[in-house]
PDB file of C-alpha atoms and ligand atoms in Angstrom:
ATOM      1  CA  MET A   1       0.000   0.000   0.000  1.00 50.00           C
ATOM      2  CA  VAL A   2       3.065   2.215   0.181  1.00 51.00           C
ATOM      3  CA  VAL A   3       3.424   4.694  -2.661  1.00 52.00           C
ATOM      4  CA  GLU A   4       6.720   3.695  -4.216  1.00 53.00           C
ATOM      5  CA  LYS A   5       8.783   6.162  -6.159  1.00 64.00           C
ATOM      6  CA  ASN A   6      11.100   5.675  -9.105  1.00 85.00           C
ATOM      7  CA  ILE A   7       9.370   2.669 -10.554  1.00 95.00           C
ATOM      8  CA  TYR A   8      10.772   1.783 -13.922  1.00 96.00           C
ATOM      9  CA  TYR A   9       8.246   1.242 -16.663  1.00 97.00           C
ATOM     10  CA  LYS A  10       8.940   1.304 -20.376  1.00 97.00           C
ATOM     11  CA  ALA A  11       5.858   2.503 -22.236  1.00 96.00           C
ATOM     12  CA  ILE A  12       5.007   0.332 -25.216  1.00 94.00           C
ATOM     13  CA  GLY A  13       2.111   2.252 -26.758  1.00 95.00           C
ATOM     14  CA  SER A  14      -0.351   4.901 -25.583  1.00 97.00           C
ATOM     15  CA  GLU A  15      -1.106   3.168 -22.297  1.00 98.00           C
ATOM     16  CA  ILE A  16       0.119   6.026 -20.098  1.00 98.00           C
ATOM     17  CA  ASP A  17      -2.148   8.521 -21.889  1.00 98.00           C
ATOM     18  CA  VAL A  18      -5.085   6.159 -21.658  1.00 98.00           C
ATOM     19  CA  PHE A  19      -4.528   5.549 -17.961  1.00 98.00           C
ATOM     20  CA  ASN A  20      -4.302   9.272 -17.232  1.00 98.00           C
ATOM     21  CA  GLN A  21      -7.587   9.909 -19.021  1.00 98.00           C
ATOM     22  CA  VAL A  22      -9.286   6.932 -17.414  1.00 97.00           C
ATOM     23  CA  TYR A  23      -8.098   8.143 -14.042  1.00 98.00           C
ATOM     24  CA  GLN A  24      -9.516  11.636 -14.586  1.00 97.00           C
ATOM     25  CA  LEU A  25     -12.870  10.160 -15.571  1.00 96.00           C
ATOM     26  CA  LYS A  26     -12.671   7.291 -13.068  1.00 96.00           C
ATOM     27  CA  LEU A  27     -13.602   4.689 -15.623  1.00 97.00           C
ATOM     28  CA  PRO A  28     -12.831   1.072 -14.658  1.00 97.00           C
ATOM     29  CA  LEU A  29      -9.868  -0.276 -16.602  1.00 98.00           C
ATOM     30  CA  LEU A  30      -9.172  -3.822 -17.788  1.00 97.00           C
ATOM     31  CA  LEU A  31      -5.630  -4.849 -18.755  1.00 97.00           C
ATOM     32  CA  LYS A  32      -5.695  -7.845 -21.070  1.00 94.00           C
ATOM     33  CA  GLY A  33      -2.735  -9.961 -22.052  1.00 92.00           C
ATOM     34  CA  PRO A  34      -0.445 -12.863 -21.249  1.00 91.00           C
ATOM     35  CA  THR A  35       1.312 -13.171 -17.931  1.00 91.00           C
ATOM     36  CA  GLY A  36       4.629 -11.363 -17.492  1.00 92.00           C
ATOM     37  CA  THR A  37       3.980  -8.586 -19.993  1.00 94.00           C
ATOM     38  CA  GLY A  38       4.218  -5.691 -17.567  1.00 96.00           C
ATOM     39  CA  LYS A  39       0.591  -5.220 -16.516  1.00 97.00           C
ATOM     40  CA  SER A  40       1.278  -5.130 -12.776  1.00 97.00           C
ATOM     41  CA  ARG A  41       4.384  -3.038 -13.276  1.00 97.00           C
ATOM     42  CA  PHE A  42       2.356  -0.564 -15.322  1.00 98.00           C
ATOM     43  CA  VAL A  43      -0.271  -0.164 -12.597  1.00 98.00           C
ATOM     44  CA  GLU A  44       2.447   0.291  -9.943  1.00 98.00           C
ATOM     45  CA  PHE A  45       4.097   2.889 -12.131  1.00 98.00           C
ATOM     46  CA  MET A  46       0.885   4.816 -12.750  1.00 98.00           C
ATOM     47  CA  ALA A  47      -0.089   4.771  -9.078  1.00 98.00           C
ATOM     48  CA  SER A  48       3.314   6.169  -8.258  1.00 97.00           C
ATOM     49  CA  GLU A  49       3.096   8.823 -10.994  1.00 96.00           C
ATOM     50  CA  LEU A  50      -0.324   9.902  -9.745  1.00 97.00           C
ATOM     51  CA  ASP A  51       0.848   9.703  -6.150  1.00 96.00           C
ATOM     52  CA  LYS A  52      -2.009   7.382  -5.227  1.00 97.00           C
ATOM     53  CA  LYS A  53      -2.041   4.412  -2.930  1.00 97.00           C
ATOM     54  CA  LEU A  54      -2.395   1.097  -4.686  1.00 98.00           C
ATOM     55  CA  ILE A  55      -3.848  -2.102  -3.283  1.00 98.00           C
ATOM     56  CA  THR A  56      -3.212  -5.220  -5.353  1.00 98.00           C
ATOM     57  CA  VAL A  57      -5.257  -8.379  -4.893  1.00 98.00           C
ATOM     58  CA  SER A  58      -4.010 -11.483  -6.713  1.00 97.00           C
ATOM     59  CA  CYS A  59      -7.244 -13.326  -7.420  1.00 96.00           C
ATOM     60  CA  HIS A  60      -7.412 -17.119  -7.284  1.00 94.00           C
ATOM     61  CA  GLU A  61     -10.163 -19.751  -7.316  1.00 93.00           C
ATOM     62  CA  GLU A  62     -11.009 -19.169  -3.679  1.00 95.00           C
ATOM     63  CA  THR A  63     -11.128 -15.364  -3.805  1.00 95.00           C
ATOM     64  CA  SER A  64     -14.644 -14.401  -2.711  1.00 96.00           C
ATOM     65  CA  SER A  65     -16.528 -11.149  -2.291  1.00 95.00           C
ATOM     66  CA  THR A  66     -16.057 -11.515   1.479  1.00 96.00           C
ATOM     67  CA  ASP A  67     -12.282 -11.462   1.000  1.00 96.00           C
ATOM     68  CA  LEU A  68     -12.630  -8.206  -0.887  1.00 97.00           C
ATOM     69  CA  ILE A  69     -15.384  -6.484   1.061  1.00 97.00           C
ATOM     70  CA  GLY A  70     -14.626  -7.514   4.633  1.00 97.00           C
ATOM     71  CA  ARG A  71     -15.798  -9.690   7.484  1.00 95.00           C
ATOM     72  CA  TYR A  72     -16.620  -9.748  11.170  1.00 95.00           C
ATOM     73  CA  ILE A  73     -13.966 -11.243  13.371  1.00 94.00           C
ATOM     74  CA  ILE A  74     -14.226 -12.196  17.016  1.00 93.00           C
ATOM     75  CA  LYS A  75     -11.986 -10.192  19.320  1.00 92.00           C
ATOM     76  CA  GLY A  76     -12.338 -11.192  22.962  1.00 91.00           C
ATOM     77  CA  ALA A  77     -16.040 -10.931  23.773  1.00 91.00           C
ATOM     78  CA  GLU A  78     -16.766  -8.647  20.825  1.00 93.00           C
ATOM     79  CA  THR A  79     -17.242  -9.031  17.137  1.00 93.00           C
ATOM     80  CA  VAL A  80     -15.521  -6.349  15.114  1.00 95.00           C
ATOM     81  CA  TRP A  81     -15.874  -5.516  11.455  1.00 95.00           C
ATOM     82  CA  ILE A  82     -12.695  -5.531   9.373  1.00 96.00           C
ATOM     83  CA  ASP A  83     -12.787  -3.827   5.978  1.00 96.00           C
ATOM     84  CA  GLY A  84     -11.405  -5.852   3.093  1.00 97.00           C
ATOM     85  CA  PRO A  85      -9.176  -4.311   0.404  1.00 98.00           C
ATOM     86  CA  LEU A  86     -12.090  -3.282  -1.809  1.00 97.00           C
ATOM     87  CA  SER A  87     -13.917  -1.430   0.986  1.00 97.00           C
ATOM     88  CA  LEU A  88     -10.682   0.259   2.053  1.00 98.00           C
ATOM     89  CA  ALA A  89      -9.965   1.430  -1.474  1.00 98.00           C
ATOM     90  CA  VAL A  90     -13.544   2.585  -2.075  1.00 98.00           C
ATOM     91  CA  LYS A  91     -13.670   4.562   1.200  1.00 97.00           C
ATOM     92  CA  ASN A  92     -10.214   6.112   1.010  1.00 98.00           C
ATOM     93  CA  GLY A  93      -9.866   6.716  -2.706  1.00 98.00           C
ATOM     94  CA  TYR A  94      -7.105   4.221  -3.498  1.00 98.00           C
ATOM     95  CA  ILE A  95      -6.454   2.424  -6.749  1.00 98.00           C
ATOM     96  CA  LEU A  96      -7.533  -1.214  -6.449  1.00 98.00           C
ATOM     97  CA  TYR A  97      -5.884  -3.683  -8.815  1.00 98.00           C
ATOM     98  CA  LEU A  98      -7.629  -7.044  -9.133  1.00 98.00           C
ATOM     99  CA  ASP A  99      -4.961  -9.168 -10.784  1.00 97.00           C
ATOM    100  CA  GLU A 100      -6.369 -12.132 -12.781  1.00 94.00           C
ATOM    101  CA  ILE A 101      -9.970 -11.213 -12.069  1.00 95.00           C
ATOM    102  CA  ALA A 102     -11.377 -14.158 -14.067  1.00 92.00           C
ATOM    103  CA  GLU A 103      -9.854 -16.539 -11.531  1.00 91.00           C
ATOM    104  CA  ALA A 104     -12.020 -15.206  -8.695  1.00 93.00           C
ATOM    105  CA  ARG A 105     -15.382 -16.608  -7.679  1.00 93.00           C
ATOM    106  CA  PRO A 106     -18.425 -15.251  -9.531  1.00 91.00           C
ATOM    107  CA  ASP A 107     -19.646 -13.336  -6.461  1.00 93.00           C
ATOM    108  CA  VAL A 108     -16.623 -11.035  -6.837  1.00 94.00           C
ATOM    109  CA  ILE A 109     -17.934  -9.911 -10.215  1.00 92.00           C
ATOM    110  CA  VAL A 110     -21.371  -9.342  -8.697  1.00 91.00           C
ATOM    111  CA  ALA A 111     -19.835  -7.294  -5.862  1.00 93.00           C
ATOM    112  CA  ILE A 112     -18.024  -4.912  -8.202  1.00 95.00           C
ATOM    113  CA  HIS A 113     -20.925  -4.359 -10.618  1.00 92.00           C
ATOM    114  CA  SER A 114     -22.336  -1.281  -8.909  1.00 93.00           C
ATOM    115  CA  LEU A 115     -18.829   0.191  -8.746  1.00 95.00           C
ATOM    116  CA  THR A 116     -18.281  -0.145 -12.468  1.00 94.00           C
ATOM    117  CA  ASP A 117     -21.209   1.997 -13.601  1.00 91.00           C
ATOM    118  CA  HIS A 118     -22.516   5.491 -12.892  1.00 90.00           C
ATOM    119  CA  ARG A 119     -23.529   4.492  -9.360  1.00 93.00           C
ATOM    120  CA  ARG A 120     -19.951   4.045  -8.129  1.00 95.00           C
ATOM    121  CA  GLU A 121     -21.178   2.497  -4.927  1.00 96.00           C
ATOM    122  CA  LEU A 122     -20.430  -0.627  -2.948  1.00 97.00           C
ATOM    123  CA  PHE A 123     -23.092  -2.624  -1.186  1.00 95.00           C
ATOM    124  CA  ILE A 124     -21.808  -4.291   1.975  1.00 95.00           C
ATOM    125  CA  ASP A 125     -24.453  -6.921   2.588  1.00 91.00           C
ATOM    126  CA  LYS A 126     -23.147  -8.007   5.985  1.00 91.00           C
ATOM    127  CA  LEU A 127     -23.537  -4.453   7.291  1.00 93.00           C
ATOM    128  CA  GLY A 128     -26.622  -3.648   5.232  1.00 94.00           C
ATOM    129  CA  GLU A 129     -24.800  -0.517   4.057  1.00 94.00           C
ATOM    130  CA  THR A 130     -24.173   1.081   0.718  1.00 96.00           C
ATOM    131  CA  ILE A 131     -21.086   3.256   0.466  1.00 95.00           C
ATOM    132  CA  LYS A 132     -20.393   5.827  -2.213  1.00 97.00           C
ATOM    133  CA  ALA A 133     -16.926   5.556  -3.674  1.00 97.00           C
ATOM    134  CA  HIS A 134     -14.416   8.267  -2.788  1.00 98.00           C
ATOM    135  CA  PRO A 135     -13.929  10.530  -5.841  1.00 97.00           C
ATOM    136  CA  ASP A 136     -10.354   9.229  -6.266  1.00 97.00           C
ATOM    137  CA  PHE A 137     -11.253   5.527  -6.206  1.00 98.00           C
ATOM    138  CA  LEU A 138     -10.251   3.648  -9.364  1.00 98.00           C
ATOM    139  CA  LEU A 139     -10.794  -0.006 -10.205  1.00 98.00           C
ATOM    140  CA  VAL A 140      -8.243  -1.741 -12.421  1.00 98.00           C
ATOM    141  CA  ALA A 141      -8.390  -5.445 -13.277  1.00 97.00           C
ATOM    142  CA  SER A 142      -6.277  -7.806 -15.347  1.00 96.00           C
ATOM    143  CA  PHE A 143      -7.254 -10.780 -17.400  1.00 92.00           C
ATOM    144  CA  ASN A 144      -5.267 -13.280 -19.443  1.00 89.00           C
ATOM    145  CA  PRO A 145      -7.506 -14.222 -22.386  1.00 84.00           C
ATOM    146  CA  GLY A 146      -5.360 -16.947 -23.979  1.00 72.00           C
ATOM    147  CA  TYR A 147      -4.629 -19.058 -20.998  1.00 58.00           C
ATOM    148  CA  GLN A 148      -8.121 -19.211 -19.600  1.00 47.00           C
ATOM    149  CA  LYS A 149      -9.480 -20.292 -22.978  1.00 52.00           C
ATOM    150  CA  GLY A 150     -12.501 -22.489 -22.662  1.00 52.00           C
ATOM    151  CA  PHE A 151     -13.043 -22.375 -18.955  1.00 55.00           C
ATOM    152  CA  LYS A 152     -12.363 -19.151 -17.107  1.00 69.00           C
ATOM    153  CA  GLU A 153     -13.712 -16.588 -19.500  1.00 77.00           C
ATOM    154  CA  LEU A 154     -14.792 -13.144 -18.526  1.00 84.00           C
ATOM    155  CA  LYS A 155     -18.430 -12.731 -19.515  1.00 84.00           C
ATOM    156  CA  PRO A 156     -19.098 -10.134 -22.228  1.00 86.00           C
ATOM    157  CA  SER A 157     -21.469  -8.323 -19.874  1.00 85.00           C
ATOM    158  CA  THR A 158     -18.606  -7.926 -17.380  1.00 87.00           C
ATOM    159  CA  ARG A 159     -16.002  -6.983 -19.974  1.00 86.00           C
ATOM    160  CA  GLN A 160     -18.232  -4.255 -21.286  1.00 89.00           C
ATOM    161  CA  ARG A 161     -18.069  -2.485 -17.950  1.00 91.00           C
ATOM    162  CA  PHE A 162     -14.399  -1.711 -18.500  1.00 95.00           C
ATOM    163  CA  VAL A 163     -12.241   0.341 -20.817  1.00 96.00           C
ATOM    164  CA  ALA A 164      -9.676  -2.198 -22.006  1.00 96.00           C
ATOM    165  CA  LEU A 165      -6.007  -2.074 -22.941  1.00 97.00           C
ATOM    166  CA  SER A 166      -4.128  -4.970 -24.571  1.00 96.00           C
ATOM    167  CA  PHE A 167      -0.657  -5.934 -23.419  1.00 96.00           C
ATOM    168  CA  ASP A 168       1.660  -8.172 -25.398  1.00 93.00           C
ATOM    169  CA  TYR A 169       5.350  -9.058 -25.602  1.00 94.00           C
ATOM    170  CA  PRO A 170       7.264  -5.879 -26.461  1.00 95.00           C
ATOM    171  CA  ALA A 171       9.111  -5.414 -29.754  1.00 96.00           C
ATOM    172  CA  ALA A 172      12.713  -6.671 -29.607  1.00 97.00           C
ATOM    173  CA  LYS A 173      14.302  -3.242 -29.194  1.00 97.00           C
ATOM    174  CA  ALA A 174      12.045  -2.299 -26.284  1.00 97.00           C
ATOM    175  CA  GLU A 175      12.485  -5.690 -24.630  1.00 98.00           C
ATOM    176  CA  VAL A 176      16.289  -5.384 -24.799  1.00 98.00           C
ATOM    177  CA  GLU A 177      15.993  -1.981 -23.138  1.00 98.00           C
ATOM    178  CA  ILE A 178      13.793  -3.419 -20.384  1.00 98.00           C
ATOM    179  CA  LEU A 179      16.303  -6.202 -19.668  1.00 98.00           C
ATOM    180  CA  VAL A 180      19.225  -3.789 -19.513  1.00 98.00           C
ATOM    181  CA  GLU A 181      17.320  -1.339 -17.270  1.00 97.00           C
ATOM    182  CA  GLU A 182      15.955  -4.021 -14.981  1.00 96.00           C
ATOM    183  CA  THR A 183      19.056  -6.123 -14.505  1.00 97.00           C
ATOM    184  CA  ASP A 184      22.047  -4.103 -15.676  1.00 97.00           C
ATOM    185  CA  ILE A 185      22.992  -6.932 -18.013  1.00 97.00           C
ATOM    186  CA  SER A 186      25.104  -6.107 -21.103  1.00 98.00           C
ATOM    187  CA  LYS A 187      23.227  -5.156 -24.254  1.00 98.00           C
ATOM    188  CA  ASP A 188      24.826  -8.063 -26.089  1.00 98.00           C
ATOM    189  CA  ILE A 189      23.449 -10.669 -23.676  1.00 98.00           C
ATOM    190  CA  ALA A 190      20.079  -8.894 -23.547  1.00 98.00           C
ATOM    191  CA  GLN A 191      19.876  -9.102 -27.331  1.00 98.00           C
ATOM    192  CA  LYS A 192      20.637 -12.817 -27.244  1.00 98.00           C
ATOM    193  CA  LEU A 193      17.956 -13.467 -24.631  1.00 98.00           C
ATOM    194  CA  VAL A 194      15.422 -11.484 -26.628  1.00 98.00           C
ATOM    195  CA  ALA A 195      16.361 -13.412 -29.789  1.00 98.00           C
ATOM    196  CA  ILE A 196      15.773 -16.690 -27.915  1.00 98.00           C
ATOM    197  CA  ALA A 197      12.376 -15.422 -26.779  1.00 97.00           C
ATOM    198  CA  GLY A 198      11.478 -14.401 -30.329  1.00 96.00           C
ATOM    199  CA  LYS A 199      12.373 -17.824 -31.622  1.00 95.00           C
ATOM    200  CA  ILE A 200      10.407 -19.726 -28.956  1.00 96.00           C
ATOM    201  CA  ARG A 201       7.390 -17.421 -29.283  1.00 94.00           C
ATOM    202  CA  ASN A 202       7.229 -18.378 -32.962  1.00 92.00           C
ATOM    203  CA  LEU A 203       7.305 -22.122 -32.266  1.00 91.00           C
ATOM    204  CA  THR A 204       3.523 -22.431 -32.178  1.00 84.00           C
ATOM    205  CA  GLU A 205       3.751 -26.126 -33.136  1.00 85.00           C
ATOM    206  CA  LEU A 206       5.021 -26.943 -29.637  1.00 83.00           C
ATOM    207  CA  GLY A 207       1.571 -26.116 -28.294  1.00 81.00           C
ATOM    208  CA  LEU A 208       2.889 -24.431 -25.159  1.00 84.00           C
ATOM    209  CA  THR A 209       0.101 -23.077 -22.927  1.00 80.00           C
ATOM    210  CA  GLU A 210       2.141 -19.985 -22.207  1.00 84.00           C
ATOM    211  CA  THR A 211       5.275 -18.885 -23.997  1.00 91.00           C
ATOM    212  CA  VAL A 212       8.358 -16.894 -22.937  1.00 95.00           C
ATOM    213  CA  SER A 213       7.338 -13.746 -21.067  1.00 95.00           C
ATOM    214  CA  THR A 214       9.442 -10.683 -20.401  1.00 96.00           C
ATOM    215  CA  ARG A 215       9.393 -11.787 -16.757  1.00 96.00           C
ATOM    216  CA  LEU A 216      11.222 -15.028 -17.615  1.00 97.00           C
ATOM    217  CA  LEU A 217      13.828 -13.092 -19.590  1.00 98.00           C
ATOM    218  CA  VAL A 218      14.348 -10.726 -16.660  1.00 98.00           C
ATOM    219  CA  ASP A 219      14.878 -13.739 -14.375  1.00 98.00           C
ATOM    220  CA  ALA A 220      17.406 -15.280 -16.762  1.00 98.00           C
ATOM    221  CA  ALA A 221      19.248 -11.963 -17.053  1.00 98.00           C
ATOM    222  CA  LYS A 222      19.351 -11.597 -13.257  1.00 98.00           C
ATOM    223  CA  LEU A 223      20.845 -15.085 -12.869  1.00 98.00           C
ATOM    224  CA  ILE A 224      23.485 -14.394 -15.517  1.00 98.00           C
ATOM    225  CA  LYS A 225      24.317 -11.053 -13.922  1.00 97.00           C
ATOM    226  CA  ASN A 226      24.688 -12.890 -10.634  1.00 97.00           C
ATOM    227  CA  GLY A 227      27.239 -15.280 -12.084  1.00 97.00           C
ATOM    228  CA  LEU A 228      25.309 -18.351 -13.259  1.00 98.00           C
ATOM    229  CA  SER A 229      26.479 -19.682 -16.617  1.00 97.00           C
ATOM    230  CA  LYS A 230      24.447 -18.286 -19.493  1.00 98.00           C
ATOM    231  CA  ARG A 231      23.201 -21.616 -20.762  1.00 97.00           C
ATOM    232  CA  LEU A 232      22.206 -22.890 -17.358  1.00 98.00           C
ATOM    233  CA  ALA A 233      20.419 -19.614 -16.605  1.00 98.00           C
ATOM    234  CA  VAL A 234      18.466 -19.926 -19.848  1.00 98.00           C
ATOM    235  CA  HIS A 235      17.602 -23.558 -19.098  1.00 98.00           C
ATOM    236  CA  VAL A 236      16.283 -22.912 -15.615  1.00 98.00           C
ATOM    237  CA  ALA A 237      14.699 -19.478 -16.077  1.00 98.00           C
ATOM    238  CA  ILE A 238      13.338 -19.714 -19.600  1.00 97.00           C
ATOM    239  CA  VAL A 239      12.995 -23.323 -20.739  1.00 97.00           C
ATOM    240  CA  GLU A 240      12.019 -25.302 -17.633  1.00 97.00           C
ATOM    241  CA  PRO A 241       9.066 -23.086 -16.655  1.00 95.00           C
ATOM    242  CA  LEU A 242       7.483 -23.582 -20.077  1.00 94.00           C
ATOM    243  CA  SER A 243       6.858 -27.315 -20.170  1.00 93.00           C
ATOM    244  CA  ASP A 244       7.078 -30.593 -18.271  1.00 93.00           C
ATOM    245  CA  GLU A 245       7.529 -32.772 -21.331  1.00 93.00           C
ATOM    246  CA  GLN A 246      11.060 -34.078 -21.595  1.00 95.00           C
ATOM    247  CA  GLU A 247      11.119 -34.098 -25.388  1.00 93.00           C
ATOM    248  CA  THR A 248       9.973 -30.497 -25.616  1.00 93.00           C
ATOM    249  CA  LEU A 249      12.451 -29.449 -22.939  1.00 95.00           C
ATOM    250  CA  ASN A 250      15.348 -31.150 -24.708  1.00 96.00           C
ATOM    251  CA  ALA A 251      14.445 -29.596 -28.039  1.00 94.00           C
ATOM    252  CA  LEU A 252      14.177 -26.135 -26.492  1.00 96.00           C
ATOM    253  CA  LYS A 253      17.441 -26.488 -24.585  1.00 97.00           C
ATOM    254  CA  ASP A 254      19.297 -27.551 -27.748  1.00 96.00           C
ATOM    255  CA  LEU A 255      17.851 -24.603 -29.603  1.00 95.00           C
ATOM    256  CA  CYS A 256      18.825 -22.149 -26.861  1.00 97.00           C
ATOM    257  CA  ASP A 257      22.349 -23.552 -26.550  1.00 97.00           C
ATOM    258  CA  LEU A 258      22.917 -22.656 -30.178  1.00 96.00           C
ATOM    259  CA  MET A 259      21.826 -19.097 -29.536  1.00 96.00           C
ATOM    260  CA  ILE A 260      23.759 -18.142 -26.409  1.00 93.00           C
TER     261      ILE A 260
HETATM  262  P1  ADP B 301       2.104  -9.153 -15.522  1.00 76.08           P
HETATM  263  O1  ADP B 301       1.459  -8.328 -14.445  1.00 76.08           O
HETATM  264  O2  ADP B 301       1.652  -8.783 -16.907  1.00 76.08           O
HETATM  265  O3  ADP B 301       2.050 -10.632 -15.281  1.00 76.08           O
HETATM  266  P2  ADP B 301       4.564  -7.922 -14.561  1.00 76.08           P
HETATM  267  O4  ADP B 301       4.150  -6.506 -14.541  1.00 76.08           O
HETATM  268  O5  ADP B 301       4.671  -8.623 -13.248  1.00 76.08           O
HETATM  269  O6  ADP B 301       3.654  -8.788 -15.559  1.00 76.08           O
HETATM  270  O7  ADP B 301       5.943  -7.990 -15.356  1.00 76.08           O
HETATM  271  C1  ADP B 301       6.909  -8.969 -15.103  1.00 76.08           C
HETATM  272  C2  ADP B 301       8.274  -8.359 -15.120  1.00 76.08           C
HETATM  273  O8  ADP B 301       8.629  -8.019 -16.468  1.00 76.08           O
HETATM  274  C3  ADP B 301       8.373  -7.056 -14.342  1.00 76.08           C
HETATM  275  O9  ADP B 301       8.725  -7.303 -13.006  1.00 76.08           O
HETATM  276  C4  ADP B 301       9.462  -6.307 -15.074  1.00 76.08           C
HETATM  277  O10 ADP B 301      10.726  -6.741 -14.633  1.00 76.08           O
HETATM  278  C5  ADP B 301       9.309  -6.778 -16.506  1.00 76.08           C
HETATM  279  N1  ADP B 301       8.576  -5.913 -17.437  1.00 76.08           N
HETATM  280  C6  ADP B 301       7.671  -6.350 -18.362  1.00 76.08           C
HETATM  281  N2  ADP B 301       7.237  -5.330 -19.110  1.00 76.08           N
HETATM  282  C7  ADP B 301       7.857  -4.216 -18.659  1.00 76.08           C
HETATM  283  C8  ADP B 301       7.839  -2.840 -19.058  1.00 76.08           C
HETATM  284  N3  ADP B 301       7.078  -2.421 -20.081  1.00 76.08           N
HETATM  285  N4  ADP B 301       8.629  -1.977 -18.379  1.00 76.08           N
HETATM  286  C9  ADP B 301       9.398  -2.413 -17.363  1.00 76.08           C
HETATM  287  N5  ADP B 301       9.474  -3.686 -16.956  1.00 76.08           N
HETATM  288  C10 ADP B 301       8.722  -4.599 -17.588  1.00 76.08           C
END
């Protein structure tokens, strides 16, 4: 919840402009795209630029509206109400980032409905109260369309409550810059890592659920910078996280060894 300063974020398109506008108008924002493409970093950066507190909730299958809104807890002989992150953000005018919103239980979507339209209010059923959002409150959510294919979709009626921005793997030049900035690795090694990523991202025939993200490249670069051999760093940070099939792993490792 601390407002961090000096967060590095490399803009890829017009996302900073869009966020600034969305923030002025307080329109809910949906960030779509594969994991590790800078969505969370972007929200952290914008919160810091706007000097606003940010609360991030990483949603998972068990995330319920109670987790977000709040609950009574027993303290000694009393029961006391504890606000959840959503209520805190709504009351105090923070930015709330619901990471991977499609993972959460359906009642989470129901709970945020009245916050995503002109009403901008939150109904706390356990207290029987409706609270108006603070003028600075902003809801941001992320969603990974590819990976949830078939099962955890976001319903069109929910999607249409958000302004949406797409995130994808950056162009090679930008990705090299990110690696150098993030890890202080040499440009030459950064270029090699980015070339490896480009190659693997194009290998659609491998049928990988998720391919090489910028996050994996950053991890590999950090390990190399820290002294691990380049090939081993690529094996453990880039190749191994992608698959559990030995044949695929061997093929990818051979390919990478030729490139670094
Ligand atoms: P996501 O939220 O999309 O899963 P993250 O924001 O956690 O991804 O990004 C993963 C890592 O990749 C970040 O910690 C950062 O090191 C790096 N990264 C990706 N894109 C960018 C970018 N545009 N600018 C700076 N760093 C980035």
